[in-house]
Amino acid sequence: MPMLNQNLQKLFDIAQKPHKLGIGLMSGTSLDGLDIALCRFIGNGTATQFELLHFTTTPYHDHFKREVHEVFSRRLVDLEKITLLNAYIGTFHGELVLQALEKWGVDPEDVDFIASHGQTIYHAPKRLHQQAEYPNATLQIGDGDHIAVKTGILTISDFRQKHIAAGGEGAPLALYGDVLLASKPGEDRILLNIGGIANLTYLPASADLNQVICTDIGPGNTLIDAACRQYFNQPYDKDSLIALSGLVNDQLLNALLNHPFFSEAAPKTTGPELFNLSYLADAQQVSGTQNISAADVVCTLSAFTAKSIAAFIAAHLPAQSHIYLSGGGAKNYFVATYLKQLLPHATLAGTEALGLNPDAKEAILFALLGNEALCGQPLHIGHNPAVLMGKFSFGG
């Protein structure tokens, strides 16, 4: 009987292990840095036991951010730059993993797998691109082979493509981890992540997986950050100081909220391809607010983020839900305070109340998707494709 080649044999051996040590990598649309979470998993599916062993975020330097912004959410870009960045980001992320492991005193040979989200540069659901002959699509760069070869660790990457191939929109993928790690029978829970884009997972008290909702809602930080860069030469609104110095302009806010996306049925996805400075300029044109102060613009965009989130929750989910926040926007004082005012009957807390580090949550969830890719079974959750996601890259 022929033997498996050494890579397939190693894959088989890892899949059979009762305990697995996995790393989750997350680089979001805000381009703050690379989140690296080292996790221990026992079991899979609804029986998964999980422990976060180490976590760090390595901030990206300004040059790297500028390079990615050249190809990020733009319809026309330099193809050579995308090709080069695909290889470069993979190797760069691999190097950051090795640095983290050295800092933690962990031997790379003891790590069973890396699960890498990659860097999204364009998200194109059909509802956004509106081209009847083309399907949903998305593109993440940071090639898994480069991570695997750099680190010598089995790497699972490019998770979103299987979701799209099976009929989904490639996002949000937090659904699968949220269900496995945060469901609680008898309690309506909403796991709200405010990253570049705001998305949520609703976990019903009934524990009925057919009632689970996971969807993008609208902009998280992406428009606020873009305006801060444009008008204040700052990467984001630290401590909401800019928003708090301005006033909400109701005419502009109403124009921002007046888009078909907000009335479309969930689940749905979006990105900076829609919510960008052109979207803001169009809303200002329609509302005649081109001459309001820059502080008022940032304040109104912050209100826009909060109001679009609250409007979705109020319209579709139980009023007395327990809402658990994560993502950079959860630290935005203005947004969080406004949300509490708009949702007076809900209970708001960080995901640390669930034992999930809110900064590490998305990296943890991708590590969990990696564990499922190795030894899980497809889960039927709501209207989402029941698939195992991820492509395997070997280090040798």
Coordinates of C-alpha atoms in Angstrom, one line a residue:
M1 CA 0.0 0.0 0.0
P2 CA 1.5 3.4 -1.0
M3 CA 2.4 5.7 1.8
L4 CA 1.2 9.3 2.1
N5 CA 3.7 12.0 1.3
Q6 CA 5.3 13.6 4.3
N7 CA 3.1 16.7 4.2
L8 CA -0.2 14.8 4.0
Q9 CA 1.0 12.5 6.7
K10 CA 1.8 15.5 8.9
L11 CA -1.6 16.9 8.2
F12 CA -3.3 13.6 9.1
D13 CA -1.3 13.4 12.3
I14 CA -2.2 17.0 13.3
A15 CA -5.9 16.4 12.6
Q16 CA -5.8 13.4 15.0
K17 CA -4.3 15.2 17.9
P18 CA -6.6 15.7 20.9
H19 CA -4.9 19.1 21.7
K20 CA -3.9 21.5 19.0
L21 CA -1.9 24.7 19.2
G22 CA -3.0 27.2 16.6
I23 CA -2.3 30.8 15.7
G24 CA -4.9 33.1 14.3
L25 CA -3.9 36.1 12.3
M26 CA -6.2 39.1 11.6
S27 CA -5.4 42.2 9.6
G28 CA -8.5 44.3 9.2
T29 CA -9.6 47.1 6.9
S30 CA -8.5 49.7 9.5
L31 CA -4.9 48.7 8.9
D32 CA -4.0 49.2 12.6
G33 CA -1.7 46.2 12.6
L34 CA -1.5 42.4 12.6
D35 CA -3.4 40.7 15.5
I36 CA -1.6 37.4 16.5
A37 CA -3.4 35.0 18.8
L38 CA -1.9 31.8 20.1
C39 CA -4.7 29.4 21.1
R40 CA -5.1 25.9 22.5
F41 CA -8.0 23.9 21.2
I42 CA -9.5 20.6 22.4
G43 CA -12.2 19.0 20.3
N44 CA -14.2 20.8 17.6
G45 CA -17.6 22.0 16.7
T46 CA -20.0 22.7 19.5
A47 CA -17.8 20.7 21.9
T48 CA -14.8 23.0 21.3
Q49 CA -12.8 23.9 24.3
F50 CA -10.6 27.0 23.8
E51 CA -7.8 28.8 25.7
L52 CA -6.1 32.0 24.6
L53 CA -2.4 31.6 25.6
H54 CA -0.8 34.7 24.1
F55 CA -2.0 37.7 22.1
T56 CA -0.3 40.7 20.6
T57 CA -0.9 43.4 18.0
T58 CA 2.1 44.5 15.9
P59 CA 1.3 48.0 14.6
Y60 CA 2.0 48.6 11.0
H61 CA 4.5 51.3 10.1
D62 CA 3.3 54.2 8.0
H63 CA 5.2 53.1 4.8
F64 CA 3.4 49.7 4.9
K65 CA 0.0 51.4 5.3
R66 CA 0.7 53.7 2.4
E67 CA 1.6 50.8 0.2
V68 CA -1.6 48.9 1.0
H69 CA -3.7 52.0 0.6
E70 CA -2.5 52.3 -3.0
V71 CA -4.5 49.1 -3.8
F72 CA -7.1 49.1 -1.1
S73 CA -10.8 49.2 -2.2
R74 CA -9.9 50.9 -5.5
R75 CA -11.4 49.7 -8.8
L76 CA -8.3 50.7 -10.8
V77 CA -4.9 49.8 -9.3
D78 CA -1.4 48.8 -10.4
L79 CA -1.5 45.1 -11.1
E80 CA 2.2 44.8 -10.4
K81 CA 1.8 46.4 -7.0
I82 CA -0.9 43.8 -6.1
T83 CA 1.3 41.0 -7.2
L84 CA 4.3 42.2 -5.3
L85 CA 2.2 42.9 -2.1
N86 CA 0.6 39.5 -2.2
A87 CA 4.0 37.9 -1.8
Y88 CA 5.5 40.6 0.5
I89 CA 2.6 40.6 3.0
G90 CA 2.7 36.8 3.3
T91 CA 6.4 36.8 4.1
F92 CA 6.0 39.9 6.3
H93 CA 3.2 38.3 8.3
G94 CA 5.3 35.1 8.7
E95 CA 8.2 37.2 10.1
L96 CA 5.8 38.9 12.6
V97 CA 4.6 35.5 13.7
L98 CA 8.2 34.3 14.3
Q99 CA 9.0 37.5 16.3
A100 CA 5.9 36.9 18.5
L101 CA 6.8 33.3 19.1
E102 CA 10.3 34.3 20.1
K103 CA 8.9 36.9 22.5
W104 CA 6.6 34.3 24.1
G105 CA 9.3 31.7 24.3
V106 CA 7.4 29.3 22.1
D107 CA 9.2 27.0 19.6
P108 CA 7.6 27.2 16.1
E109 CA 7.8 23.4 15.9
D110 CA 5.3 23.2 18.8
V111 CA 2.7 25.1 16.8
D112 CA 0.4 22.9 14.8
F113 CA -1.1 25.5 12.4
I114 CA -1.5 29.1 11.5
A115 CA -4.9 30.4 10.3
S116 CA -4.4 33.6 8.3
H117 CA -7.2 36.0 7.3
G118 CA -4.9 37.9 4.9
Q119 CA -5.4 41.5 3.9
T120 CA -8.7 42.4 2.2
I121 CA -8.1 44.8 -0.7
Y122 CA -11.4 44.5 -2.4
H123 CA -14.8 43.2 -1.4
A124 CA -17.4 42.9 -4.2
P125 CA -20.7 41.3 -3.4
K126 CA -23.1 41.3 -6.3
R127 CA -25.4 43.8 -4.5
L128 CA -22.5 46.2 -4.7
H129 CA -20.9 45.6 -8.1
Q130 CA -24.3 45.2 -9.9
Q131 CA -22.9 43.2 -12.8
A132 CA -25.5 40.5 -13.6
E133 CA -23.1 38.1 -15.3
Y134 CA -20.6 38.1 -12.4
P135 CA -21.0 36.4 -9.0
N136 CA -20.1 37.6 -5.5
A137 CA -16.4 38.1 -5.1
T138 CA -13.7 39.2 -2.6
L139 CA -9.9 39.4 -2.6
Q140 CA -7.5 39.0 0.2
I141 CA -3.7 39.1 -0.3
G142 CA -0.8 37.8 1.8
D143 CA -0.2 34.4 0.3
G144 CA -0.4 31.4 2.6
D145 CA 2.5 29.6 1.0
H146 CA 4.8 32.4 1.9
I147 CA 3.7 32.3 5.5
A148 CA 4.1 28.6 5.7
V149 CA 7.6 28.6 4.1
K150 CA 8.8 31.5 6.3
T151 CA 7.6 29.9 9.5
G152 CA 7.8 26.2 8.7
I153 CA 4.2 25.9 10.1
L154 CA 1.2 24.5 8.3
T155 CA -0.8 27.5 7.2
I156 CA -4.5 27.7 6.4
S157 CA -5.6 30.8 4.5
D158 CA -8.0 32.3 2.0
F159 CA -11.1 31.3 4.1
R160 CA -13.6 33.6 2.3
Q161 CA -13.4 32.0 -1.1
K162 CA -15.2 28.7 -0.1
H163 CA -18.0 30.7 1.5
I164 CA -18.5 32.6 -1.8
A165 CA -18.2 29.5 -3.9
A166 CA -20.9 27.8 -1.9
G167 CA -23.3 30.7 -2.4
G168 CA -22.4 33.2 0.4
E169 CA -20.9 36.7 0.2
G170 CA -17.6 35.8 1.9
A171 CA -18.5 37.7 5.1
P172 CA -19.0 38.0 7.9
L173 CA -17.2 34.8 8.9
A174 CA -17.3 35.6 12.6
L175 CA -20.6 33.8 12.6
Y176 CA -19.0 30.3 13.0
G177 CA -16.8 31.2 15.9
D178 CA -19.4 33.3 17.6
V179 CA -21.8 30.3 17.6
L180 CA -19.2 27.9 18.9
L181 CA -17.8 30.1 21.6
A182 CA -20.5 32.4 22.8
S183 CA -24.0 30.9 22.5
K184 CA -26.0 30.6 25.7
P185 CA -29.4 29.0 25.9
G186 CA -31.9 31.3 27.6
E187 CA -30.1 34.6 26.7
D188 CA -30.5 36.6 23.6
R189 CA -27.0 37.7 22.7
I190 CA -25.6 40.1 20.1
L191 CA -21.9 40.0 19.4
L192 CA -21.2 43.4 17.8
N193 CA -17.9 44.0 16.2
I194 CA -17.1 47.5 15.2
G195 CA -14.0 47.4 13.0
G196 CA -13.7 49.2 9.7
I197 CA -17.2 47.8 9.0
A198 CA -19.7 47.1 11.7
N199 CA -21.1 43.5 11.8
L200 CA -23.0 41.5 14.3
T201 CA -24.0 37.9 15.2
Y202 CA -27.3 37.4 16.8
L203 CA -27.4 34.3 19.0
P204 CA -31.0 33.5 20.0
A205 CA -32.0 32.4 23.5
S206 CA -33.7 29.4 21.9
A207 CA -30.3 28.1 20.7
D208 CA -31.9 27.4 17.4
L209 CA -29.2 27.7 14.8
N210 CA -31.8 28.4 12.1
Q211 CA -32.6 31.7 13.9
V212 CA -28.9 32.9 14.0
I213 CA -28.3 36.1 12.1
C214 CA -24.8 37.2 11.1
T215 CA -24.5 40.3 8.9
D216 CA -22.7 43.5 8.1
I217 CA -24.7 46.5 9.2
G218 CA -22.8 49.5 7.7
P219 CA -19.7 51.6 8.4
G220 CA -17.8 51.1 11.6
N221 CA -14.6 53.1 11.8
T222 CA -13.9 53.3 8.0
L223 CA -15.6 56.7 7.3
I224 CA -14.6 58.3 10.7
D225 CA -10.9 57.3 10.1
A226 CA -11.0 58.5 6.5
A227 CA -12.3 61.9 7.5
C228 CA -9.7 62.1 10.3
R229 CA -6.9 61.5 7.8
Q230 CA -8.4 63.9 5.3
Y231 CA -9.2 66.9 7.5
F232 CA -6.9 66.4 10.6
N233 CA -4.0 64.3 9.3
Q234 CA -4.7 61.8 12.1
P235 CA -5.2 58.1 11.6
Y236 CA -8.3 58.0 13.9
D237 CA -10.3 60.1 16.4
K238 CA -8.4 59.3 19.6
D239 CA -10.6 59.4 22.7
S240 CA -13.4 60.9 20.4
L241 CA -11.8 64.3 21.0
I242 CA -12.7 65.5 17.4
A243 CA -16.3 64.2 17.5
L244 CA -16.9 65.7 21.0
S245 CA -15.7 69.1 19.7
G246 CA -18.3 69.1 16.9
L247 CA -22.1 68.9 16.6
V248 CA -24.2 66.3 14.8
N249 CA -25.6 67.8 11.6
D250 CA -29.1 66.2 11.2
Q251 CA -29.4 67.1 7.4
L252 CA -26.1 65.3 6.7
L253 CA -26.9 62.4 9.0
N254 CA -30.2 61.8 7.2
A255 CA -28.5 61.9 3.8
L256 CA -25.9 59.4 5.0
L257 CA -28.6 57.0 6.2
N258 CA -30.5 57.3 2.9
H259 CA -29.0 54.4 1.0
P260 CA -30.7 51.2 -0.3
F261 CA -28.1 49.1 1.6
F262 CA -29.8 49.9 4.9
S263 CA -33.2 48.5 3.8
E264 CA -31.8 45.3 2.2
A265 CA -32.5 42.0 3.9
A266 CA -29.8 40.4 6.0
P267 CA -27.5 38.7 5.7
K268 CA -25.6 41.2 3.6
T269 CA -22.1 42.5 3.3
T270 CA -20.4 45.8 2.5
G271 CA -17.0 47.5 2.7
P272 CA -15.1 50.7 2.1
E273 CA -15.9 50.2 -1.6
L274 CA -19.2 51.8 -0.7
F275 CA -18.6 53.7 2.5
N276 CA -15.8 56.0 1.6
L277 CA -15.1 59.7 1.1
S278 CA -17.0 59.8 -2.2
Y279 CA -20.1 58.5 -0.3
L280 CA -19.6 61.4 2.2
A281 CA -19.2 63.9 -0.6
D282 CA -22.4 62.8 -2.3
A283 CA -24.3 63.0 1.0
Q284 CA -23.0 66.5 1.6
Q285 CA -23.9 67.5 -1.9
V286 CA -27.5 66.2 -1.5
S287 CA -27.9 67.8 2.0
G288 CA -26.2 71.1 1.1
T289 CA -23.7 70.7 4.0
Q290 CA -20.4 71.1 2.1
N291 CA -19.5 74.1 4.3
I292 CA -20.0 72.6 7.8
S293 CA -16.8 72.4 10.0
A294 CA -14.5 69.4 9.8
A295 CA -15.3 68.6 13.4
D296 CA -19.0 68.6 12.7
V297 CA -18.3 66.1 9.8
V298 CA -16.4 63.7 12.1
C299 CA -19.1 64.1 14.8
T300 CA -21.9 63.4 12.3
L301 CA -20.0 60.3 10.9
S302 CA -19.6 59.0 14.4
A303 CA -23.4 59.4 14.9
F304 CA -23.9 57.7 11.5
T305 CA -22.0 54.6 12.7
A306 CA -24.0 54.4 15.9
K307 CA -27.4 55.1 14.4
S308 CA -27.0 52.6 11.6
I309 CA -26.1 49.9 14.1
A310 CA -28.9 50.8 16.5
A311 CA -31.5 51.1 13.7
F312 CA -30.8 47.6 12.6
I313 CA -30.9 46.1 16.1
A314 CA -34.1 48.0 16.9
A315 CA -35.8 46.8 13.7
H316 CA -34.8 43.2 13.7
L317 CA -33.6 41.9 17.1
P318 CA -35.0 41.7 20.7
A319 CA -34.9 45.0 22.5
Q320 CA -33.5 43.5 25.7
S321 CA -30.6 41.6 24.1
H322 CA -27.2 41.4 25.8
I323 CA -24.8 43.2 23.4
Y324 CA -21.1 42.3 23.6
L325 CA -18.8 44.8 21.9
S326 CA -15.4 44.2 20.2
G327 CA -13.2 45.9 17.6
G328 CA -11.6 49.3 17.5
G329 CA -14.9 51.1 17.4
A330 CA -15.9 49.6 20.7
K331 CA -13.3 52.0 22.2
N332 CA -14.8 55.0 20.5
Y333 CA -16.4 56.8 23.4
F334 CA -18.8 58.8 21.3
V335 CA -20.0 55.8 19.3
A336 CA -20.4 53.6 22.4
T337 CA -22.2 56.3 24.4
Y338 CA -24.5 57.1 21.5
L339 CA -25.4 53.4 21.2
K340 CA -26.4 53.2 24.8
Q341 CA -28.7 56.1 24.4
L342 CA -30.3 54.7 21.3
L343 CA -30.7 51.2 22.8
P344 CA -31.9 51.9 26.3
H345 CA -33.3 48.4 27.0
A346 CA -30.2 46.5 25.9
T347 CA -27.3 45.6 28.1
L348 CA -23.9 46.6 26.7
A349 CA -20.6 45.1 27.7
G350 CA -17.2 44.1 26.1
T351 CA -16.7 40.6 25.0
E352 CA -14.2 40.2 27.9
A353 CA -17.4 39.5 29.9
L354 CA -17.6 36.2 27.8
G355 CA -14.0 35.4 28.4
L356 CA -13.0 36.7 25.0
N357 CA -10.4 39.4 24.8
P358 CA -12.2 42.0 22.6
D359 CA -9.0 43.0 20.9
A360 CA -8.1 39.4 20.1
K361 CA -11.6 38.2 19.2
E362 CA -11.3 38.2 15.4
A363 CA -7.8 36.6 15.5
I364 CA -9.2 33.9 17.9
L365 CA -12.1 33.3 15.5
F366 CA -9.8 32.6 12.6
A367 CA -7.8 30.3 14.7
L368 CA -11.0 28.5 15.5
L369 CA -11.9 28.3 11.7
G370 CA -8.4 26.7 11.2
N371 CA -9.2 24.1 13.9
E372 CA -12.5 23.4 12.2
A373 CA -10.8 23.1 8.8
L374 CA -8.6 20.4 10.3
C375 CA -11.1 18.3 12.2
G376 CA -14.5 19.8 12.1
Q377 CA -17.7 19.1 10.2
P378 CA -19.8 21.7 8.3
L379 CA -22.4 23.5 10.5
H380 CA -25.8 24.5 9.2
I381 CA -26.4 28.0 10.6
G382 CA -29.2 30.1 9.4
H383 CA -29.0 31.0 5.7
N384 CA -25.2 30.6 5.6
P385 CA -23.4 27.9 3.6
A386 CA -22.5 24.8 5.6
V387 CA -18.9 24.5 4.6
L388 CA -15.4 24.1 6.0
M389 CA -13.2 26.9 4.8
G390 CA -9.5 27.4 4.2
K391 CA -6.7 26.4 1.8
F392 CA -3.7 24.4 3.1
S393 CA -0.1 25.4 2.6
F394 CA 2.8 23.3 3.8
G395 CA 6.1 24.6 5.1
G396 CA 8.2 21.9 3.5

